[in-house]
Every structure is written in structure tokens, then in C-alpha cells.
Tab-separated table of C-alpha atoms and ligand atoms in Angstrom:
chain	number	residue	atom	x	y	z
S	24	MET	CA	-57.816	23.918	-20.254
S	25	ARG	CA	-59.902	27.575	-19.003
S	26	TRP	CA	-58.314	30.546	-18.218
S	27	TRP	CA	-57.929	30.013	-14.881
S	28	LEU	CA	-56.983	26.947	-15.137
S	29	HIS	CA	-53.831	27.990	-16.912
S	30	ARG	CA	-53.359	30.320	-13.466
S	31	LEU	CA	-53.837	27.699	-11.253
S	32	ALA	CA	-50.984	25.843	-13.224
S	33	ALA	CA	-48.712	28.531	-13.106
S	34	ALA	CA	-49.216	29.679	-9.670
S	35	ALA	CA	-48.649	26.008	-8.510
S	36	ALA	CA	-45.628	25.790	-10.717
S	37	PHE	CA	-44.955	28.787	-8.563
S	38	LEU	CA	-45.476	27.860	-5.598
S	39	ALA	CA	-43.085	23.862	-6.426
S	40	ALA	CA	-40.543	26.713	-7.411
S	41	ALA	CA	-40.502	28.783	-4.537
S	42	LEU	CA	-40.230	25.376	-2.139
S	43	ALA	CA	-37.709	24.015	-4.080
S	44	LEU	CA	-35.834	27.076	-3.599
S	45	ARG	CA	-35.929	27.487	-0.037
S	46	SER	CA	-32.038	26.295	1.268
S	47	PRO	CA	-31.478	25.390	5.332
S	48	ALA	CA	-30.267	27.506	7.046
S	49	PRO	CA	-25.982	27.910	7.654
S	50	LEU	CA	-23.949	26.635	9.044
S	51	ARG	CA	-21.953	28.753	10.603
S	52	PHE	CA	-18.874	28.030	13.256
S	53	ALA	CA	-20.047	28.744	17.186
S	54	SER	CA	-19.547	31.821	18.949
S	55	GLY	CA	-15.436	31.036	20.604
S	56	GLY	CA	-15.721	30.217	16.888
S	57	ARG	CA	-15.070	26.472	16.447
S	58	PHE	CA	-16.970	24.412	14.572
S	59	LYS	CA	-17.052	20.812	15.408
S	60	VAL	CA	-18.124	17.432	12.909
S	61	ALA	CA	-18.099	13.589	13.663
S	62	LEU	CA	-17.501	11.364	10.926
S	63	PHE	CA	-19.913	7.972	11.414
S	64	ALA	CA	-18.737	5.950	8.854
S	65	ASP	CA	-19.223	2.502	7.559
S	66	LEU	CA	-22.159	1.589	9.550
S	67	HIS	CA	-23.193	-1.046	7.485
S	68	TYR	CA	-26.739	-1.201	9.353
S	69	GLY	CA	-29.768	-4.566	7.438
S	70	GLU	CA	-26.682	-7.190	7.685
S	71	ASN	CA	-28.540	-10.717	8.272
S	72	ALA	CA	-32.075	-9.385	9.552
S	73	TRP	CA	-33.444	-13.150	9.070
S	74	THR	CA	-30.652	-13.666	11.876
S	75	ASP	CA	-30.519	-12.612	15.661
S	76	TRP	CA	-27.605	-11.058	15.650
S	77	GLY	CA	-28.355	-8.964	12.541
S	78	PRO	CA	-30.384	-6.728	14.501
S	79	ALA	CA	-28.144	-6.697	17.421
S	80	GLN	CA	-25.371	-5.768	15.926
S	81	ASP	CA	-27.769	-2.751	14.194
S	82	ALA	CA	-28.577	-1.804	17.617
S	83	ALA	CA	-25.067	-1.936	18.775
S	84	SER	CA	-23.869	0.576	16.321
S	85	ASP	CA	-27.387	2.785	17.285
S	86	HIS	CA	-25.230	2.348	20.510
S	87	VAL	CA	-21.680	3.652	19.285
S	88	MET	CA	-23.826	6.864	17.803
S	89	ALA	CA	-25.037	7.752	20.957
S	90	THR	CA	-21.390	7.661	22.374
S	91	VAL	CA	-19.977	9.560	20.426
S	92	LEU	CA	-22.655	12.637	19.769
S	93	ASP	CA	-23.481	12.721	23.753
S	94	ALA	CA	-19.588	12.978	24.094
S	95	ASP	CA	-17.820	14.606	21.483
S	96	LYS	CA	-21.716	17.556	21.341
S	97	PRO	CA	-20.655	17.597	17.342
S	98	ASP	CA	-22.058	20.732	15.544
S	99	PHE	CA	-22.647	18.773	12.419
S	100	VAL	CA	-22.516	15.301	11.181
S	101	VAL	CA	-20.854	13.336	7.972
S	102	TYR	CA	-22.485	10.314	6.933
S	103	LEU	CA	-19.058	8.336	5.561
S	104	GLY	CA	-20.751	6.106	3.198
S	105	ASP	CA	-21.519	1.895	3.441
S	106	LEU	CA	-24.766	3.789	5.942
S	107	VAL	CA	-26.291	0.436	4.733
S	108	THR	CA	-25.335	-3.611	3.915
S	109	ALA	CA	-28.058	-3.462	1.242
S	110	ASN	CA	-26.562	-6.589	-0.541
S	111	ASN	CA	-27.465	-8.439	2.581
S	112	VAL	CA	-31.412	-6.383	2.076
S	113	PRO	CA	-34.296	-8.354	1.139
S	114	ILE	CA	-36.633	-6.307	1.046
S	115	PRO	CA	-37.270	-2.685	0.063
S	116	ASN	CA	-36.913	-1.033	3.418
S	117	ALA	CA	-33.185	0.378	2.959
S	118	THR	CA	-34.650	3.853	3.355
S	119	LEU	CA	-35.952	2.724	6.542
S	120	TYR	CA	-32.222	1.526	7.989
S	121	TRP	CA	-30.813	4.960	6.021
S	122	ASP	CA	-33.402	6.560	8.191
S	123	ARG	CA	-32.446	4.871	11.487
S	124	ALA	CA	-28.629	5.930	10.689
S	125	ILE	CA	-29.643	9.546	10.430
S	126	SER	CA	-31.731	9.665	13.286
S	127	HIS	CA	-28.940	10.199	15.892
S	128	SER	CA	-28.412	12.970	14.674
S	129	ARG	CA	-31.541	14.355	13.752
S	130	ARG	CA	-32.827	13.323	17.744
S	131	ARG	CA	-30.041	15.013	19.135
S	132	GLY	CA	-30.754	18.455	16.605
S	133	VAL	CA	-26.899	18.030	14.808
S	134	PRO	CA	-27.129	18.890	11.209
S	135	TRP	CA	-25.803	16.471	8.972
S	136	SER	CA	-24.474	15.685	5.547
S	137	THR	CA	-24.281	11.903	3.663
S	138	VAL	CA	-22.335	10.489	0.828
S	139	PHE	CA	-22.553	7.139	-1.029
S	140	GLY	CA	-20.136	3.788	-0.528
S	141	ASN	CA	-20.407	1.198	-2.060
S	142	HIS	CA	-22.623	-0.972	-0.440
S	143	ASP	CA	-25.375	1.859	-0.753
S	144	ASP	CA	-27.175	0.482	-3.672
S	145	MET	CA	-25.574	-2.578	-3.749
S	146	PRO	CA	-28.083	-5.220	-5.412
S	147	PHE	CA	-28.784	-7.658	-3.166
S	148	GLU	CA	-26.922	-10.954	-2.813
S	149	TRP	CA	-28.513	-14.103	-2.829
S	150	PRO	CA	-26.580	-16.295	-0.202
S	151	PRO	CA	-26.454	-19.457	-0.753
S	152	GLU	CA	-27.694	-21.613	1.784
S	153	TRP	CA	-30.701	-20.214	1.823
S	154	PHE	CA	-30.341	-23.236	-1.223
S	155	SER	CA	-30.172	-25.719	1.072
S	156	PRO	CA	-32.231	-28.532	2.413
S	157	ALA	CA	-32.882	-25.804	4.927
S	158	GLY	CA	-34.610	-23.431	2.446
S	159	ILE	CA	-35.410	-19.871	2.124
S	160	PRO	CA	-35.837	-18.336	6.632
S	161	PRO	CA	-39.324	-16.187	7.028
S	162	VAL	CA	-38.413	-12.406	5.695
S	163	HIS	CA	-41.949	-11.989	5.304
S	164	CYS	CA	-41.647	-10.857	1.401
S	165	LEU	CA	-40.531	-15.036	0.386
S	166	SER	CA	-43.653	-15.622	0.180
S	167	ALA	CA	-44.668	-17.562	-3.316
S	168	ALA	CA	-47.239	-15.094	-3.431
S	169	ALA	CA	-45.265	-11.988	-2.859
S	170	MET	CA	-42.559	-13.292	-5.337
S	171	GLN	CA	-44.276	-13.349	-8.618
S	172	THR	CA	-45.803	-9.882	-7.438
S	173	SER	CA	-43.813	-6.942	-5.887
S	174	GLY	CA	-40.898	-9.672	-6.753
S	175	CYS	CA	-37.917	-10.562	-4.240
S	176	SER	CA	-34.825	-10.941	-6.134
S	177	PHE	CA	-34.404	-7.661	-4.497
S	178	ARG	CA	-32.235	-5.072	-6.876
S	179	GLY	CA	-31.618	-3.044	-4.062
S	180	THR	CA	-32.800	0.807	-3.941
S	181	PRO	CA	-31.157	3.413	-5.845
S	182	ARG	CA	-30.001	6.453	-5.081
S	183	ILE	CA	-31.749	8.678	-6.107
S	184	GLU	CA	-34.717	6.426	-3.706
S	185	LEU	CA	-32.702	6.870	-0.785
S	186	MET	CA	-31.281	10.370	-0.898
S	187	LYS	CA	-34.900	11.616	-2.021
S	188	THR	CA	-36.318	10.653	0.606
S	189	GLU	CA	-33.838	11.693	3.156
S	190	LEU	CA	-34.360	15.026	1.801
S	191	ASN	CA	-38.226	14.494	1.803
S	192	ARG	CA	-37.966	13.979	5.614
S	193	ASP	CA	-35.354	15.788	6.544
S	194	GLY	CA	-34.802	18.666	3.412
S	195	ALA	CA	-35.890	22.168	2.907
S	196	ASP	CA	-36.028	23.081	7.348
S	197	GLY	CA	-34.712	20.232	8.469
S	198	LEU	CA	-31.436	19.453	9.785
S	199	SER	CA	-30.036	16.978	6.408
S	200	ARG	CA	-27.689	19.213	4.246
S	201	SER	CA	-27.547	17.040	1.375
S	202	SER	CA	-28.264	17.038	-1.864
S	203	VAL	CA	-28.265	15.037	-5.076
S	204	GLY	CA	-25.851	17.107	-7.277
S	205	PRO	CA	-25.548	17.940	-10.855
S	206	GLN	CA	-27.599	15.583	-13.128
S	207	GLU	CA	-24.689	15.794	-15.539
S	208	LEU	CA	-23.398	13.754	-12.445
S	209	TRP	CA	-24.929	10.891	-12.557
S	210	PRO	CA	-24.352	8.569	-12.059
S	211	GLY	CA	-22.842	10.229	-9.467
S	212	VAL	CA	-25.479	11.107	-6.622
S	213	SER	CA	-23.726	12.872	-3.021
S	214	ASN	CA	-21.836	15.829	-5.323
S	215	TYR	CA	-22.218	19.087	-4.033
S	216	VAL	CA	-20.505	22.121	-1.662
S	217	LEU	CA	-21.444	23.247	1.419
S	218	GLN	CA	-20.277	26.293	3.142
S	219	VAL	CA	-19.579	27.091	7.279
S	220	LEU	CA	-19.838	30.964	7.344
S	221	SER	CA	-17.710	32.849	9.742
S	222	HIS	CA	-18.653	34.095	13.419
S	223	GLU	CA	-17.816	37.958	13.313
S	224	LYS	CA	-18.752	38.509	9.615
S	225	GLN	CA	-21.994	36.656	8.968
S	226	GLN	CA	-22.340	36.224	5.482
S	227	ASP	CA	-18.887	35.578	4.586
S	228	PRO	CA	-17.673	32.146	4.418
S	229	ALA	CA	-15.043	30.624	6.224
S	230	LEU	CA	-14.997	26.614	5.872
S	231	LEU	CA	-15.561	24.845	2.272
S	232	MET	CA	-16.704	21.172	3.149
S	233	TYR	CA	-16.639	19.404	-0.482
S	234	PHE	CA	-18.614	16.295	-0.526
S	235	LEU	CA	-18.257	13.428	-3.748
S	236	ASP	CA	-19.693	9.914	-4.675
S	237	SER	CA	-16.827	7.490	-4.844
S	238	GLY	CA	-18.670	5.679	-6.575
S	239	GLY	CA	-18.387	1.639	-6.487
S	240	GLY	CA	-22.129	-0.546	-5.745
S	241	SER	CA	-24.441	0.264	-9.036
S	242	TYR	CA	-21.981	1.090	-10.511
S	243	PRO	CA	-17.348	1.021	-10.658
S	244	GLU	CA	-16.399	2.399	-7.630
S	245	VAL	CA	-14.186	5.635	-9.526
S	246	ILE	CA	-14.426	9.901	-9.417
S	247	SER	CA	-15.427	10.322	-12.152
S	248	SER	CA	-12.867	12.996	-14.978
S	249	ALA	CA	-16.967	14.791	-15.114
S	250	GLN	CA	-16.744	15.099	-11.302
S	251	VAL	CA	-13.386	16.202	-11.405
S	252	ARG	CA	-14.486	19.377	-13.385
S	253	TRP	CA	-16.932	20.028	-11.198
S	254	PHE	CA	-14.848	20.268	-9.104
S	255	GLY	CA	-12.898	22.661	-10.427
S	256	ASN	CA	-15.346	25.136	-11.397
S	257	GLN	CA	-17.109	24.744	-8.118
S	258	SER	CA	-13.978	25.892	-6.277
S	259	GLN	CA	-13.275	28.510	-8.784
S	260	SER	CA	-16.659	30.255	-8.640
S	261	LEU	CA	-16.927	29.767	-4.662
S	262	ASN	CA	-12.541	30.438	-3.808
S	263	PRO	CA	-11.401	31.586	-6.437
S	264	ASP	CA	-8.027	33.143	-4.831
S	265	GLY	CA	-8.345	29.924	-2.182
S	266	ARG	CA	-8.720	32.169	0.465
S	267	ILE	CA	-11.231	30.521	2.637
S	268	PRO	CA	-10.021	26.611	3.728
S	269	GLU	CA	-11.297	23.114	2.223
S	270	LEU	CA	-12.384	19.848	3.986
S	271	ILE	CA	-12.940	16.725	1.099
S	272	PHE	CA	-15.615	13.797	2.217
S	273	TRP	CA	-15.841	10.951	-0.585
S	274	HIS	CA	-15.982	6.893	0.466
S	275	ILE	CA	-13.980	5.029	-0.908
S	276	PRO	CA	-9.441	5.999	-0.327
S	277	SER	CA	-8.235	7.409	-3.430
S	278	THR	CA	-5.193	4.821	-5.801
S	279	ALA	CA	-2.693	8.584	-4.602
S	280	TYR	CA	-3.476	5.994	-0.067
S	281	VAL	CA	-1.319	3.498	-1.636
S	282	LYS	CA	0.924	6.164	-2.168
S	283	VAL	CA	1.092	7.246	1.088
S	284	ALA	CA	0.171	4.307	3.660
S	285	PRO	CA	2.396	2.929	5.545
S	286	LYS	CA	3.506	-1.527	5.739
S	287	SER	CA	0.302	-3.063	6.553
S	288	LYS	CA	0.011	-4.519	10.333
S	289	THR	CA	3.503	-2.722	10.790
S	290	GLU	CA	3.432	0.268	13.408
S	291	ILE	CA	2.408	3.897	12.459
S	292	CYS	CA	5.184	6.131	12.245
S	293	LYS	CA	5.496	10.095	11.489
S	294	PRO	CA	4.541	11.925	10.062
S	295	CYS	CA	1.615	9.530	9.313
S	296	VAL	CA	-1.165	9.069	13.078
S	297	GLY	CA	-2.524	6.666	13.771
S	298	SER	CA	-3.598	3.848	15.979
S	299	LEU	CA	-4.853	0.562	14.057
S	300	ASN	CA	-2.963	-0.613	10.251
S	301	GLU	CA	-4.171	-4.050	10.579
S	302	GLU	CA	-4.751	-4.411	6.345
S	303	ASP	CA	-4.021	-2.914	2.758
S	304	VAL	CA	-5.566	-0.111	0.495
S	305	ALA	CA	-8.779	-1.039	-0.983
S	306	PRO	CA	-8.430	2.074	-3.452
S	307	GLN	CA	-10.714	2.846	-6.998
S	308	GLU	CA	-10.381	1.672	-9.860
S	309	ALA	CA	-8.884	4.554	-11.770
S	310	GLU	CA	-7.092	8.015	-10.718
S	311	TRP	CA	-9.168	10.009	-13.339
S	312	GLY	CA	-7.654	13.275	-11.667
S	313	VAL	CA	-9.104	14.521	-8.742
S	314	MET	CA	-6.205	14.168	-6.647
S	315	ASP	CA	-4.165	16.715	-8.954
S	316	ALA	CA	-6.678	18.540	-9.065
S	317	LEU	CA	-7.148	18.885	-5.494
S	318	ALA	CA	-3.391	19.034	-4.245
S	319	LYS	CA	-2.356	21.825	-5.682
S	320	ARG	CA	-4.901	24.341	-4.291
S	321	SER	CA	-3.470	25.535	-1.151
S	322	SER	CA	-6.235	26.478	-0.080
S	323	VAL	CA	-7.380	22.191	0.485
S	324	LYS	CA	-6.023	20.773	4.396
S	325	ALA	CA	-7.585	16.948	3.974
S	326	ILE	CA	-9.286	14.996	2.689
S	327	PHE	CA	-11.592	12.336	4.581
S	328	VAL	CA	-12.758	8.342	3.947
S	329	GLY	CA	-14.187	5.414	4.891
S	330	HIS	CA	-14.785	1.584	3.901
S	331	ASN	CA	-11.419	0.384	4.676
S	332	HIS	CA	-12.344	-1.100	8.405
S	333	GLY	CA	-9.110	-1.718	9.837
S	334	LEU	CA	-6.970	1.126	8.485
S	335	ASP	CA	-7.579	4.917	11.031
S	336	TRP	CA	-4.413	6.695	9.762
S	337	CYS	CA	-4.374	10.070	8.319
S	338	CYS	CA	-0.576	10.230	6.741
S	339	PRO	CA	0.417	13.969	4.768
S	340	TYR	CA	-0.289	13.576	1.028
S	341	GLU	CA	1.840	16.425	-0.780
S	342	LYS	CA	0.298	19.119	0.651
S	343	LEU	CA	-2.589	17.984	2.233
S	344	TRP	CA	-3.629	15.045	5.285
S	345	LEU	CA	-5.412	11.800	4.268
S	346	CYS	CA	-7.735	9.970	6.789
S	347	PHE	CA	-9.256	7.466	7.486
S	348	ALA	CA	-12.181	7.562	9.645
S	349	ARG	CA	-12.250	5.186	12.510
S	350	HIS	CA	-14.949	1.674	11.428
S	351	THR	CA	-18.618	3.006	13.300
S	352	GLY	CA	-20.393	0.690	12.989
S	353	HIS	CA	-21.038	-2.776	13.874
S	354	GLY	CA	-21.942	-4.079	10.628
S	355	GLY	CA	-19.644	-4.722	8.039
S	356	TYR	CA	-16.102	-6.833	8.752
S	357	GLY	CA	-13.393	-6.502	11.231
S	358	ASP	CA	-13.823	-6.889	14.924
S	359	TRP	CA	-11.513	-3.653	15.258
S	360	PRO	CA	-13.265	-1.219	18.642
S	361	ARG	CA	-15.095	0.919	17.031
S	362	GLY	CA	-15.471	4.596	17.045
S	363	ALA	CA	-15.504	7.968	15.518
S	364	ARG	CA	-13.041	10.741	13.856
S	365	ILE	CA	-13.831	14.128	14.876
S	366	VAL	CA	-13.060	16.788	12.503
S	367	GLU	CA	-12.055	19.923	14.859
S	368	ILE	CA	-12.442	22.893	13.049
S	369	ALA	CA	-11.850	26.559	14.561
S	370	GLU	CA	-11.957	29.996	12.245
S	371	LYS	CA	-9.103	32.173	13.749
S	372	PRO	CA	-6.200	31.767	13.608
S	373	PHE	CA	-7.569	28.685	11.371
S	374	SER	CA	-6.747	25.090	12.241
S	375	VAL	CA	-8.210	21.491	12.029
S	376	HIS	CA	-7.782	20.104	14.701
S	377	SER	CA	-8.538	15.479	14.409
S	378	TRP	CA	-8.706	13.048	16.823
S	379	ILE	CA	-10.814	9.617	17.093
S	380	ARG	CA	-12.805	8.710	20.284
S	381	MET	CA	-13.830	4.982	20.960
S	382	GLU	CA	-17.265	3.722	21.487
S	383	ASN	CA	-15.557	3.088	25.500
S	384	GLY	CA	-15.594	6.892	25.441
S	385	SER	CA	-11.177	7.668	25.279
S	386	THR	CA	-9.904	8.983	22.490
S	387	HIS	CA	-6.489	8.678	20.926
S	388	SER	CA	-4.388	9.396	17.444
S	389	HIS	CA	-4.586	13.503	17.978
S	390	ILE	CA	-3.498	15.339	14.821
S	391	THR	CA	-3.271	18.628	14.056
S	392	LEU	CA	-4.080	18.806	10.320
S	393	SER	CA	-3.919	22.845	9.904
O	28	NAG	C1	-37.151	-4.500	7.047
O	28	NAG	O1	-36.713	-5.305	7.218
O	28	NAG	C2	-37.258	-6.898	7.568
O	28	NAG	C3	-36.958	-8.134	7.028
O	28	NAG	O2	-38.787	-8.048	7.043
O	28	NAG	C4	-37.187	-6.688	8.769
O	28	NAG	O3	-36.575	-7.621	9.884
O	28	NAG	C5	-36.501	-5.295	9.414
O	28	NAG	O4	-36.856	-4.949	10.469
O	28	NAG	C6	-36.719	-4.185	8.817
O	28	NAG	N1	-36.087	-3.113	9.254
O	28	NAG	C7	-37.050	-1.675	8.758
O	28	NAG	C8	-35.391	-0.768	9.764
O	28	NAG	O5	-37.978	-2.080	9.420
O	29	NAG	C1	-17.722	24.189	-16.396
O	29	NAG	O1	-17.981	25.488	-16.426
O	29	NAG	C2	-18.397	25.515	-17.782
O	29	NAG	C3	-17.695	26.838	-18.641
O	29	NAG	O2	-19.008	27.797	-17.357
O	29	NAG	C4	-19.124	24.668	-18.645
O	29	NAG	O3	-19.256	24.571	-19.859
O	29	NAG	C5	-19.482	23.106	-18.296
O	29	NAG	O4	-20.731	22.958	-18.635
O	29	NAG	C6	-19.110	23.443	-16.220
O	29	NAG	N1	-19.086	21.578	-15.880
O	29	NAG	C7	-18.968	21.623	-14.672
O	29	NAG	C8	-19.346	19.913	-15.250
O	29	NAG	O5	-20.211	21.657	-14.392
O	30	NAG	C1	-11.114	1.165	25.694
O	30	NAG	O1	-11.021	0.364	24.285
O	30	NAG	C2	-9.366	1.041	23.602
O	30	NAG	C3	-9.254	0.511	22.452
O	30	NAG	O2	-10.264	0.539	21.499
O	30	NAG	C4	-8.004	0.674	24.875
O	30	NAG	O3	-7.164	0.916	24.827
O	30	NAG	C5	-8.513	1.543	26.356
O	30	NAG	O4	-7.751	0.694	27.141
O	30	NAG	C6	-10.916	1.683	26.362
O	30	NAG	N1	-10.135	2.177	28.088
O	30	NAG	C7	-11.362	1.862	28.583
O	30	NAG	C8	-11.631	3.135	29.824
O	30	NAG	O5	-12.000	1.148	29.090
């Protein structure tokens, strides 16, 4: 190579590094010292695209998010997993459904972050009725030629591809605050921390939000001990004295949720607060220490999960709260009315209030979590 080619390569590498380091505007408590977060859980876009009901329920999910965003005007949105029912998406367009989910925040200029649920990268499941005399419906990839070449036995869109597609469009200068977490935590991808800066003291973080990939889909439903060590490292370096309050977000409830759950189909009594108690908790497959790591930090105030569409309660566990979000999408099982959990954090004095906003605009299950 000539010397100028070396120069050019070095300049290109420098530029690439600079671009990779460019980070989006920090999150900050608004004037009035509040930071309001809307949780959109279990949207389940992309079911049965070859029928009438599939696209119709996706349109209904659009409506829920639009209603909540316009009613609550949150400062931030957390997409709490299962944005897509990938096991029902026969052609490789899961990234388009993913984008449709986040487009509601983008259009309103609201920053967001995403975590993975167990359905987001699930391999396609062939509907048994496609093998009946009625045959395979006209899904355009399923021509004989396409089956030969691009392969319609679709394997699901990998987590890393979903996340990179999101970040290519909305990372850096955009509104996405998601991250591809450290590579040593793969196959888990959505592992990262966000700081929300103080309104008064411009440089000081006043809240930390941790996002963890609770697995499922292409690998077991679990938070690994490597993730627990990562959490320990992060919390130790960002918040060694536990002065900054911390909130935690992932998709699949840990086994601790089973311990505190009110018996299913019974009334939800204090100290738990909620309106839906229609099923048993469907927990992760193992507990590798994340709950101990969280419970021993008095700075951790609450954990928020989705996954169980028939549950929307918060219950205390040791010194923190375990909360379900609320089934937001019209996709996925269950006919319970749709809504979203709202979490409003005040900086000074610090407090966390939460409630559920329904699709029809009403609210219920108000609770103080800190
Ligand atoms: C994905 O593909 C299906 C099947 O061709 C199609 O009906 C659907 O509209 C596509 N989704 C998006 C978001 O483009
Ligand atoms: C945590 O920190 C230790 C010591 O600094 C380091 O050796 C280890 O790789 C880190 N682990 C993770 C998962 O970040
Ligand atoms: C809204 O929906 C809830 C059920 O989720 C129902 O209890 C309430 O009466 C409805 N409110 C209005 C104003 O329609």
C-alpha cells in the first residue's frame, strides 16, 4: 500500500471511532424536577399477517400507544419486550414491525429504549393448518422459487440485527437510548445503564435505569451470573455509595415474583396494588443471583417486567417493589383491556409514583413506590 492509502485508512478508522463514540443528548429531569416514563409491554406486532385479524390488531396496538402518549406526555418510553411475535412472522421483516412499534415515540420526539422479550427472536413456527388441503396462504415469500433460494423456513431475526437496525436509524443523534450490551454477555443483548441527570446540578446523575435481557426465544429464559457480575461492576462504578436511586427493567419476571404474588384469581390486597390477577406468574427458568444483588442495594427502588398479560400488580419484596407493566398490545394472548404502566419520578424530594393508563383514557392502581 502507498503511504497515502495508509493515511486514508487511518483517517477512516479515526472517523469511525469518533462516530461510534458520539453519544446522544443526555436524559434529564424536566423543570419542576420530574421525569415521566411510559412502559409499553407485550405489543406482539406481526401476528398472522396473511389474515384480516392480524393487521387489524396491529392497528389497534398503534391506537393504544397513541392514546397513552398523548394523554400522559411522557419524557421517556421503555419498550419492555415482545414488541414482535417473531414465531408468527414467516418472512424476514421483523425489523419493520420493530420499527413500527418505536415509530410512535419517534414521531412525538420522545426518546426511548428497548429490551428483548422471549418472542422477539423466536424461530418461525409453521402453522399446522398450512399442511391441510387448504394449504399455505398467499404469503409472497412462499413461491416455490423463493423457497429454494431465500428460504422461507424463516429462523427469526437475531436480537443483534433487530438492535443494530434500530441504532442505525435512531442511535447517535437520534432518539433511541438502547444499546448493544457488552459482547461477553451475549447471547443476551439488551444490557445497559442509562443515567438521568439532575435538573439543578447539570452534571450529576439523579437516577439510574438498568436494562437487562431476561432471555428467551433463541436461548433459555434466564438472567445469567455473568449479567449479575456486570450489574455489580456497573453499580459499583456509577453509584458506589448508593446515593443515586435506581430502577430496573427486564421482560420475564424472576422467581421472586412467584414468592410475593397474590394467589391467582383472588383479590389483590394491600400491600400489593393492581387490578389484574388472572394467572400464575410465569417466571424465568433459573435464578442466578440477580435478586440478591438487587435486594442488598437500598438504592434499588423497583423492578418492572412484562410477559404475563393477565397481571398488572406491584408487590413489595424485601426493601424494593416488584411490578408488572400492563399488556399494551392487541397481539398476544388475553382479552383484558389494554393499557400501559406510567412511572413518574420526582427528583427532590425523591419519589416514584406509578399508575396504569388504559386505552380508554382512564387511570387506576395508583401507588407510591418510593
Ligand atoms: C411483513 O410481511 C407480511 C407478509 O408479506 C406483510 O403482510 C406485512 O405487511 C409485512 N410487514 C411490514 C411491517 O411491512
Ligand atoms: C467486572 O470487573 C472485573 C474487575 O474489574 C473484571 O475483571 C470483569 O471482567 C468485569 N466483569 C464484567 C462482566 O463486566
Ligand atoms: C375504561 O375501561 C375500564 C376497563 O379497563 C372500565 O372499567 C372503565 O369504566 C372505562 N372508562 C370509561 C370512561 O369508559
